[in-house]
Amino acid sequence: MANIITCTTTDGETIQYVDEIIGSGSMKDVYFSPDKSYVVAFYKQPQNAQAKERIDMITGRYRKNIFEQSGGDYWRSVFCWPTSVVQHEGKTGIVVPCYQPHFFFKYGSKNNDFLNIKGREKEGKWFASASNQNKFLDPRERGNTLSYLKVCLLLTRAVRRMHAAGLCHSDLSYKNVLIDPEQGHACVIDIDGLVVPGKYPPDVVGTPDFIAPEVVRTSHLPKDDPQRILPSISTDRHALAVLIYMYLFYRHPLRGGKIHDMDDEMRDESLAMGERALFIEHPTDRSNAVKVGQASPASLPWADPQKIPYTIMGPYLTPLFDKAFIDGLHDPAKRPTADEWETALVKTVDLIQPCQNKDCEQEWYVFSGKTKPVCPYCSTPYKGKLPILNLYSSRKAGSYRPDDHRLMVWSGQSLYAWHVNRLIAPNERTTDAQKKRVGYFVFHNDRWWLVNEGITGLMSLPDKKAIAIGDKLALEDGTQFVLSTEEGGRLVVVQLVTN
């Protein structure tokens, strides 16, 4: 039996760990607490005064600012944030909560778990390429379009919160996030290296595939050279866009068919990810388009953007991919913020439609605005009546303007407080009361209905008839109804497409 070591954190808490290394990286050795509720990670190298100050700030002031404010509890599942610092036998360590159970593989890999991943953490890299998923992962743990949209939404919220606190991650990548696509969970890890621009410089420049082109382009310069570009909030924005793209399309947005240097592999890589980085789906410059013949069979059809183009993610995400990989690829000021991604992802989740093919691996797809929807993954056309709710909201009493927001209807689809009123946003400040659904949709006797479970102001137009809680409202083409007459309250116009 390994010894249990007892020591005291710098803020006076008694902690224990089992004297047996459970994980070792380039910077830290990690030990479990006896009850496995937290780990203690000791740095291998002595930490200088600036590094110690940064860890103190991350476990102290920055942590309090995020977790002890309104909505702070929300972040406990989205960040694996170190809670305290420990000094023991000349070594500096941090105490970090253990990962939640859903971030460990339940089923293991294919062929009797030949990779031995059962029980290991779900590092995001396992899910970011089609060949990894097809070759190695149990289908039950692979997720679908809807669960990946939820994963991306959580990641954007985490990054938005860090940036609002003036922090940048500096190494945002699939190695430093855990995801659970089965249920749509995500968690940002390795928080102890956070960068405070202008105060605490980055320890690393990032992980290949996620380093912004301007950082790659200047990486040969000394760290103190004024021309050298180091990780910052704008380079995090590039990494976030790459993560979102990889989780929705299982391929990398810049790794296409273009070769920049036939003789020097390292220079070729440096140019492809840096100075000459080019979006593989660039609409006018096709020189970096994917050579599908060179793709491995396990990565298809995902590796072929002609078959699954980025535009299938609908009207809100498509322009952000354009901003990230066309306008902002070499112009950091034009990159979308985490806020913009969050808004677009919330609206995109409302456009989701279940595929009518029960064997479709993705199960869901985003409604693209076409009147004859077809699943882009299995080519199954939608059959039947399809109600689309166009949302308008009041800016002043009695006057409604379009919100550029639609809600697709499917059997069991829910209405929430943020659909009823534009001023309520689904995020960390959403109250428990606001999280309860207030209505749902059902197809009955060849008609679509909205069942009112908790909307106090539901009223049909033009007759201004109140629809009481417990009653239902038929959805026909052109049906109009008001969800709320308060400021920000929504008016809905129904468009019924029949295929």
XYZ file of C-alpha atoms in Angstrom:
499
model
C 0.000 0.000 0.000
C 1.267 3.478 -0.902
C 1.707 5.998 1.896
C -0.785 8.789 2.482
C 0.973 12.148 2.740
C -0.633 14.974 4.707
C 0.316 18.597 4.073
C -1.104 22.105 4.335
C -2.033 24.496 1.522
C -0.740 28.062 1.556
C -4.171 29.221 2.736
C -4.139 26.839 5.716
C -6.251 23.909 4.497
C -5.137 20.357 5.333
C -4.962 18.099 2.297
C -3.818 14.538 1.677
C -2.567 12.594 -1.299
C -1.573 9.000 -1.989
C 2.159 8.800 -2.670
C 1.783 7.137 -6.045
C 2.022 9.007 -9.351
C -1.178 8.504 -11.403
C -0.134 10.738 -14.282
C 2.962 12.562 -15.413
C 3.218 15.277 -18.062
C 6.046 17.479 -19.226
C 5.465 19.920 -16.362
C 3.746 18.090 -13.478
C 3.409 14.805 -11.573
C -0.138 14.066 -10.423
C -1.353 12.227 -7.293
C -4.870 11.255 -6.145
C -6.367 12.279 -2.814
C -7.359 9.204 -0.733
C -11.057 9.604 -1.664
C -10.262 10.563 -5.304
C -12.283 13.784 -5.029
C -9.260 15.905 -5.972
C -5.704 15.545 -7.217
C -2.474 17.195 -6.174
C -0.175 18.101 -9.061
C 3.445 18.977 -8.240
C 5.567 20.944 -10.706
C 8.708 19.080 -11.720
C 10.781 22.253 -11.936
C 11.110 24.936 -9.233
C 8.705 27.809 -9.926
C 10.171 31.317 -10.064
C 8.600 34.232 -8.181
C 6.492 35.308 -11.168
C 5.180 31.770 -11.761
C 4.281 31.437 -8.071
C 2.494 34.790 -8.133
C 0.494 33.694 -11.185
C -0.596 30.438 -9.507
C -1.556 32.387 -6.370
C -3.671 34.771 -8.486
C -5.334 31.938 -10.440
C -6.273 30.000 -7.287
C -7.078 33.228 -5.419
C -8.428 36.402 -6.940
C -9.279 35.168 -10.441
C -10.980 32.080 -9.068
C -13.080 34.163 -6.644
C -14.040 36.575 -9.411
C -15.460 33.742 -11.501
C -16.868 31.305 -8.927
C -18.081 33.644 -6.200
C -20.194 35.924 -8.371
C -23.759 35.584 -9.631
C -23.961 32.374 -11.700
C -20.621 31.187 -10.286
C -21.803 27.627 -9.600
C -22.378 27.128 -13.319
C -18.644 27.282 -13.995
C -17.757 24.369 -11.684
C -18.693 21.882 -14.395
C -17.215 23.895 -17.296
C -13.754 24.591 -15.822
C -11.468 22.264 -13.907
C -10.057 25.168 -11.902
C -7.250 24.739 -9.328
C -8.449 25.589 -5.815
C -5.241 26.088 -3.824
C -1.442 25.993 -3.783
C 0.703 23.641 -1.717
C 4.427 23.753 -0.862
C 5.861 20.407 0.230
C 9.444 19.164 0.510
C 10.701 22.018 -1.634
C 8.131 21.453 -4.396
C 5.220 23.662 -5.462
C 1.918 21.984 -6.274
C -1.720 22.793 -6.976
C -4.903 21.140 -5.741
C -7.417 20.500 -8.531
C -10.915 18.917 -8.384
C -11.211 15.503 -10.069
C -12.972 15.277 -13.407
C -16.669 14.395 -13.369
C -17.530 10.728 -14.119
C -18.932 11.413 -17.608
C -15.473 12.564 -18.751
C -14.113 8.999 -18.553
C -14.648 6.382 -21.272
C -17.296 3.862 -20.236
C -17.002 1.375 -23.061
C -13.402 1.343 -24.252
C -12.270 1.199 -27.866
C -13.262 -1.257 -30.590
C -11.862 -4.825 -30.790
C -11.907 -5.617 -27.059
C -10.539 -2.212 -26.104
C -7.219 -2.799 -27.862
C -6.265 0.817 -27.071
C -6.990 0.278 -23.379
C -8.972 3.524 -23.084
C -11.804 2.292 -20.862
C -11.707 4.414 -17.703
C -9.341 6.978 -19.253
C -10.354 10.618 -19.604
C -12.082 11.755 -22.772
C -9.448 14.102 -24.105
C -10.979 16.085 -26.929
C -8.492 14.727 -29.482
C -10.302 11.373 -29.616
C -13.357 13.074 -31.119
C -11.815 15.679 -33.445
C -11.188 13.492 -36.490
C -13.438 11.137 -38.406
C -10.770 8.442 -38.668
C -10.208 8.417 -34.874
C -13.929 8.074 -34.319
C -14.507 5.402 -36.959
C -11.448 3.314 -36.155
C -11.342 3.471 -32.381
C -14.480 4.657 -30.575
C -17.510 2.726 -29.450
C -20.525 4.196 -31.357
C -22.302 4.804 -28.030
C -19.662 7.379 -27.072
C -19.374 9.198 -30.384
C -22.249 11.659 -30.073
C -24.219 13.363 -32.859
C -24.725 16.796 -34.423
C -26.912 18.078 -31.578
C -24.587 16.893 -28.797
C -21.550 18.467 -30.536
C -23.404 21.771 -30.869
C -23.961 21.608 -27.089
C -20.261 20.792 -26.511
C -19.251 23.795 -28.650
C -21.712 26.034 -26.797
C -20.159 25.140 -23.429
C -16.638 25.729 -24.759
C -17.586 29.159 -26.133
C -19.140 30.112 -22.786
C -15.977 29.056 -20.946
C -13.771 31.076 -23.302
C -16.139 34.063 -23.146
C -15.928 34.010 -19.338
C -12.109 33.785 -19.304
C -11.798 36.645 -21.773
C -14.269 38.781 -19.804
C -11.964 38.323 -16.790
C -9.011 39.560 -18.891
C -7.476 36.079 -19.058
C -6.438 34.051 -22.079
C -5.885 30.293 -22.057
C -2.902 30.444 -24.473
C -3.063 26.699 -25.174
C -6.700 26.125 -26.076
C -6.756 22.848 -28.000
C -8.296 19.387 -28.058
C -5.635 18.339 -25.530
C -6.798 20.865 -22.950
C -10.519 20.244 -23.128
C -12.440 17.187 -22.049
C -15.667 16.499 -23.884
C -18.497 14.034 -23.497
C -20.385 14.021 -26.812
C -22.736 11.312 -25.546
C -24.485 13.838 -23.261
C -23.079 17.126 -24.577
C -20.671 18.049 -21.748
C -17.380 19.962 -22.005
C -14.725 21.121 -19.549
C -11.618 23.306 -19.969
C -8.574 21.939 -18.138
C -4.932 22.998 -17.545
C -6.038 26.337 -16.145
C -2.811 26.944 -14.187
C -1.058 28.233 -17.314
C -3.554 31.058 -17.949
C -2.036 34.208 -19.376
C -2.769 37.684 -18.070
C -1.770 39.837 -21.057
C 0.884 42.347 -20.055
C 1.395 40.725 -16.652
C 1.955 36.949 -16.795
C 3.434 35.792 -20.112
C 2.568 32.402 -21.671
C 4.557 29.281 -20.736
C 3.905 27.771 -24.156
C 2.940 29.054 -27.596
C 0.187 26.446 -27.943
C -0.513 23.049 -29.482
C 0.120 22.495 -33.227
C -3.151 22.737 -35.219
C -4.458 25.453 -32.874
C -1.668 28.057 -32.898
C -2.753 31.242 -34.667
C -0.961 31.941 -37.990
C 0.694 35.119 -36.681
C 2.213 33.183 -33.747
C 3.553 30.478 -36.092
C 4.865 33.111 -38.529
C 6.949 34.846 -35.833
C 7.869 31.797 -33.727
C 11.492 31.842 -34.968
C 12.089 35.233 -33.302
C 13.389 35.574 -29.697
C 10.626 35.877 -27.074
C 11.598 39.465 -26.242
C 11.646 40.611 -29.888
C 8.910 43.258 -30.341
C 7.958 41.620 -33.672
C 7.329 38.266 -31.976
C 3.611 37.603 -31.463
C 2.697 35.650 -28.344
C -0.610 34.051 -27.287
C -3.371 36.504 -26.393
C -7.159 36.761 -26.398
C -7.129 37.153 -30.214
C -5.066 33.960 -30.660
C -7.505 32.137 -28.331
C -10.247 33.206 -30.739
C -8.460 31.423 -33.586
C -8.051 28.268 -31.470
C -11.740 28.368 -30.462
C -12.845 28.614 -34.105
C -10.618 25.642 -35.017
C -12.070 23.586 -32.131
C -15.654 24.359 -33.164
C -14.921 23.503 -36.802
C -13.210 20.217 -35.846
C -16.039 19.105 -33.538
C -18.708 19.843 -36.139
C -16.871 18.475 -39.206
C -14.179 16.103 -37.799
C -11.464 17.671 -39.972
C -8.999 20.570 -39.723
C -9.888 23.857 -41.474
C -6.348 24.553 -42.753
C -4.975 21.088 -43.571
C -5.680 20.794 -47.280
C -3.807 19.591 -50.337
C -1.421 22.493 -50.909
C 2.320 21.801 -50.581
C 4.457 24.882 -49.866
C 7.907 23.284 -49.747
C 8.551 19.877 -51.343
C 12.015 19.519 -49.797
C 11.633 20.776 -46.237
C 8.779 19.246 -44.245
C 9.180 21.596 -41.282
C 9.136 24.696 -43.476
C 6.117 23.327 -45.368
C 4.271 22.879 -42.036
C 5.309 26.335 -40.835
C 4.039 28.003 -44.013
C 0.789 25.964 -44.089
C -0.115 26.912 -40.513
C 1.484 30.360 -40.509
C 2.313 32.860 -43.228
C 0.417 31.065 -46.038
C -2.400 29.503 -44.007
C -5.496 29.121 -46.222
C -8.999 27.829 -45.461
C -9.582 24.453 -47.156
C -13.109 25.625 -48.098
C -12.120 29.101 -49.315
C -14.811 30.011 -51.878
C -12.486 31.656 -54.443
C -8.969 30.332 -53.740
C -9.197 26.571 -54.204
C -5.415 25.964 -54.069
C -5.619 24.363 -50.593
C -8.695 22.244 -51.333
C -8.615 18.732 -49.903
C -7.328 16.007 -52.228
C -10.006 13.442 -51.442
C -8.087 10.624 -53.150
C -5.397 10.965 -50.475
C -7.854 10.771 -47.556
C -8.080 7.537 -45.584
C -11.337 5.600 -46.121
C -12.033 5.831 -42.368
C -12.147 9.631 -42.610
C -14.782 9.768 -45.367
C -17.223 11.342 -46.103
C -16.152 13.938 -43.488
C -12.742 14.567 -45.039
C -14.494 15.645 -48.257
C -15.851 19.203 -47.873
C -17.693 18.802 -51.183
C -19.858 16.142 -49.521
C -20.174 17.837 -46.110
C -19.440 21.563 -46.578
C -19.239 23.960 -43.633
C -22.359 25.752 -44.904
C -24.555 22.852 -43.675
C -24.354 24.449 -40.221
C -26.878 27.037 -41.322
C -27.232 30.813 -41.495
C -25.706 31.761 -38.124
C -22.519 29.686 -37.990
C -21.571 29.934 -41.687
C -20.749 33.687 -41.563
C -18.679 33.154 -38.401
C -16.585 30.470 -40.103
C -16.085 33.000 -42.929
C -14.952 35.618 -40.399
C -12.623 33.172 -38.639
C -10.987 31.449 -41.610
C -11.274 33.968 -44.445
C -11.489 37.563 -43.103
C -9.775 37.000 -39.749
C -7.277 34.246 -40.512
C -4.471 36.769 -41.034
C -6.254 39.753 -39.475
C -6.814 38.952 -35.770
C -9.065 41.987 -35.210
C -11.688 40.461 -37.530
C -11.979 37.120 -35.711
C -15.346 36.323 -34.104
C -15.482 36.724 -30.333
C -16.619 33.930 -28.034
C -19.822 35.989 -27.482
C -20.593 35.894 -31.193
C -20.071 32.120 -31.353
C -22.284 31.648 -28.286
C -25.178 33.651 -29.788
C -24.877 31.832 -33.125
C -24.744 28.401 -31.460
C -27.861 29.123 -29.343
C -29.758 30.122 -32.499
C -28.395 27.111 -34.402
C -29.576 24.676 -31.701
C -33.070 26.135 -32.327
C -32.731 25.194 -36.036
C -32.001 21.544 -35.309
C -34.226 18.942 -36.933
C -34.338 15.176 -36.200
C -33.469 13.078 -39.258
C -36.370 10.818 -40.268
C -33.956 8.003 -41.121
C -33.716 5.936 -37.933
C -30.284 4.612 -39.024
C -28.717 8.047 -39.595
C -25.550 8.174 -37.513
C -25.829 11.915 -36.868
C -29.557 11.698 -35.942
C -30.006 15.482 -36.285
C -29.233 18.193 -38.817
C -29.458 21.977 -38.980
C -32.341 23.394 -41.040
C -30.655 25.428 -43.766
C -33.642 27.588 -44.699
C -34.547 25.572 -47.803
C -38.222 24.700 -48.222
C -37.353 21.067 -48.988
C -35.040 20.036 -46.131
C -32.734 17.065 -46.719
C -30.398 15.517 -44.151
C -26.874 16.416 -45.362
C -25.379 13.296 -43.766
C -27.591 10.510 -45.172
C -29.545 12.419 -47.896
C -32.956 11.540 -46.409
C -35.531 14.193 -47.439
C -38.018 15.503 -44.856
C -41.533 14.192 -45.449
C -44.646 15.705 -43.910
C -45.698 19.056 -42.479
C -42.854 21.136 -41.067
C -43.713 24.202 -38.945
C -41.052 26.912 -38.702
C -41.602 29.585 -36.054
C -40.265 33.011 -37.028
C -39.596 35.063 -33.891
C -40.235 38.793 -33.541
C -39.876 40.824 -30.357
C -41.142 44.095 -28.970
C -38.759 47.030 -28.648
C -41.623 49.234 -27.491
C -45.208 48.359 -26.556
C -47.219 46.905 -29.435
C -44.423 47.130 -32.031
C -42.562 43.947 -33.025
C -39.403 43.617 -35.106
C -37.810 40.474 -36.610
C -35.151 38.875 -34.393
C -33.336 36.925 -37.131
C -34.145 33.875 -35.002
C -36.266 30.865 -35.890
C -37.396 27.820 -33.973
C -37.902 24.524 -35.767
C -40.742 22.341 -34.563
C -40.490 18.594 -34.012
C -42.497 16.266 -31.811
C -41.423 16.852 -28.224
C -39.586 20.131 -29.032
C -39.743 22.504 -26.056
C -40.362 26.197 -25.542
C -38.395 27.988 -22.821
C -38.360 31.387 -21.151
C -35.691 32.634 -23.605
C -38.061 31.922 -26.494
C -40.870 33.809 -24.745
C -38.722 36.901 -24.115
C -35.675 38.122 -26.058
C -34.170 39.735 -22.935
C -33.680 36.339 -21.258
C -30.574 34.520 -22.503
C -29.761 30.847 -21.865
C -26.431 31.075 -20.042
C -24.849 30.871 -16.591
C -27.314 33.438 -15.206
C -30.419 31.476 -16.223
C -32.384 30.768 -13.031
C -33.812 27.346 -12.159
C -37.294 28.732 -12.808
C -36.242 29.918 -16.280
C -34.785 26.499 -17.120
C -38.232 24.841 -16.877
C -39.905 24.361 -20.205
C -43.098 26.403 -20.602
C -44.577 24.627 -23.619
C -43.990 21.802 -26.083
C -45.042 20.766 -29.592
C -46.886 17.632 -30.609
C -48.228 16.204 -33.897
C -51.754 14.863 -33.356
C -54.561 14.019 -35.830
C -52.478 15.312 -38.764
C -52.005 18.729 -37.123
C -49.202 20.375 -35.189
C -50.063 21.830 -31.777
C -48.347 24.006 -29.197
C -49.311 22.831 -25.708
C -49.124 25.641 -23.125
C -47.545 24.468 -19.875
C -46.477 27.745 -18.296
C -46.882 30.776 -20.607
C -49.102 33.242 -18.790
C -49.516 35.666 -21.719
C -50.079 33.271 -24.652
C -52.567 34.864 -27.047
C -53.602 34.000 -30.602
C -53.933 36.727 -33.248
C -55.802 38.469 -34.723
C -58.669 37.430 -32.407
C -56.565 38.139 -29.249
C -57.872 34.948 -27.675
C -55.978 33.929 -24.520
C -54.648 30.359 -24.551
C -54.763 29.248 -20.927
C -52.141 27.052 -19.283
C -53.129 23.479 -20.108
C -54.730 24.467 -23.429
C -53.266 24.041 -26.915
C -52.934 26.136 -30.050
C -53.010 24.746 -33.619
C -50.102 25.682 -35.884
C -51.181 26.463 -39.457
C -49.397 28.362 -42.207
C -49.594 32.056 -41.289
C -50.742 31.447 -37.683
C -49.666 34.331 -35.444
C -49.527 34.367 -31.647
C -48.003 36.438 -28.869
C -45.942 34.736 -26.166
C -45.546 37.848 -23.992
C -46.585 41.506 -24.153
C -43.773 42.610 -21.810
C -40.696 44.455 -23.091
C -38.693 41.954 -25.153
C -41.752 39.699 -25.405
C -42.089 37.642 -28.541
C -44.565 37.466 -31.385
C -44.455 34.275 -33.492
C -45.388 33.896 -37.161
C -45.730 30.272 -38.306
C -44.522 29.131 -41.720
C -45.795 25.645 -42.590
C -43.799 23.775 -45.229
C -45.392 20.611 -46.631
C -43.281 17.983 -48.390
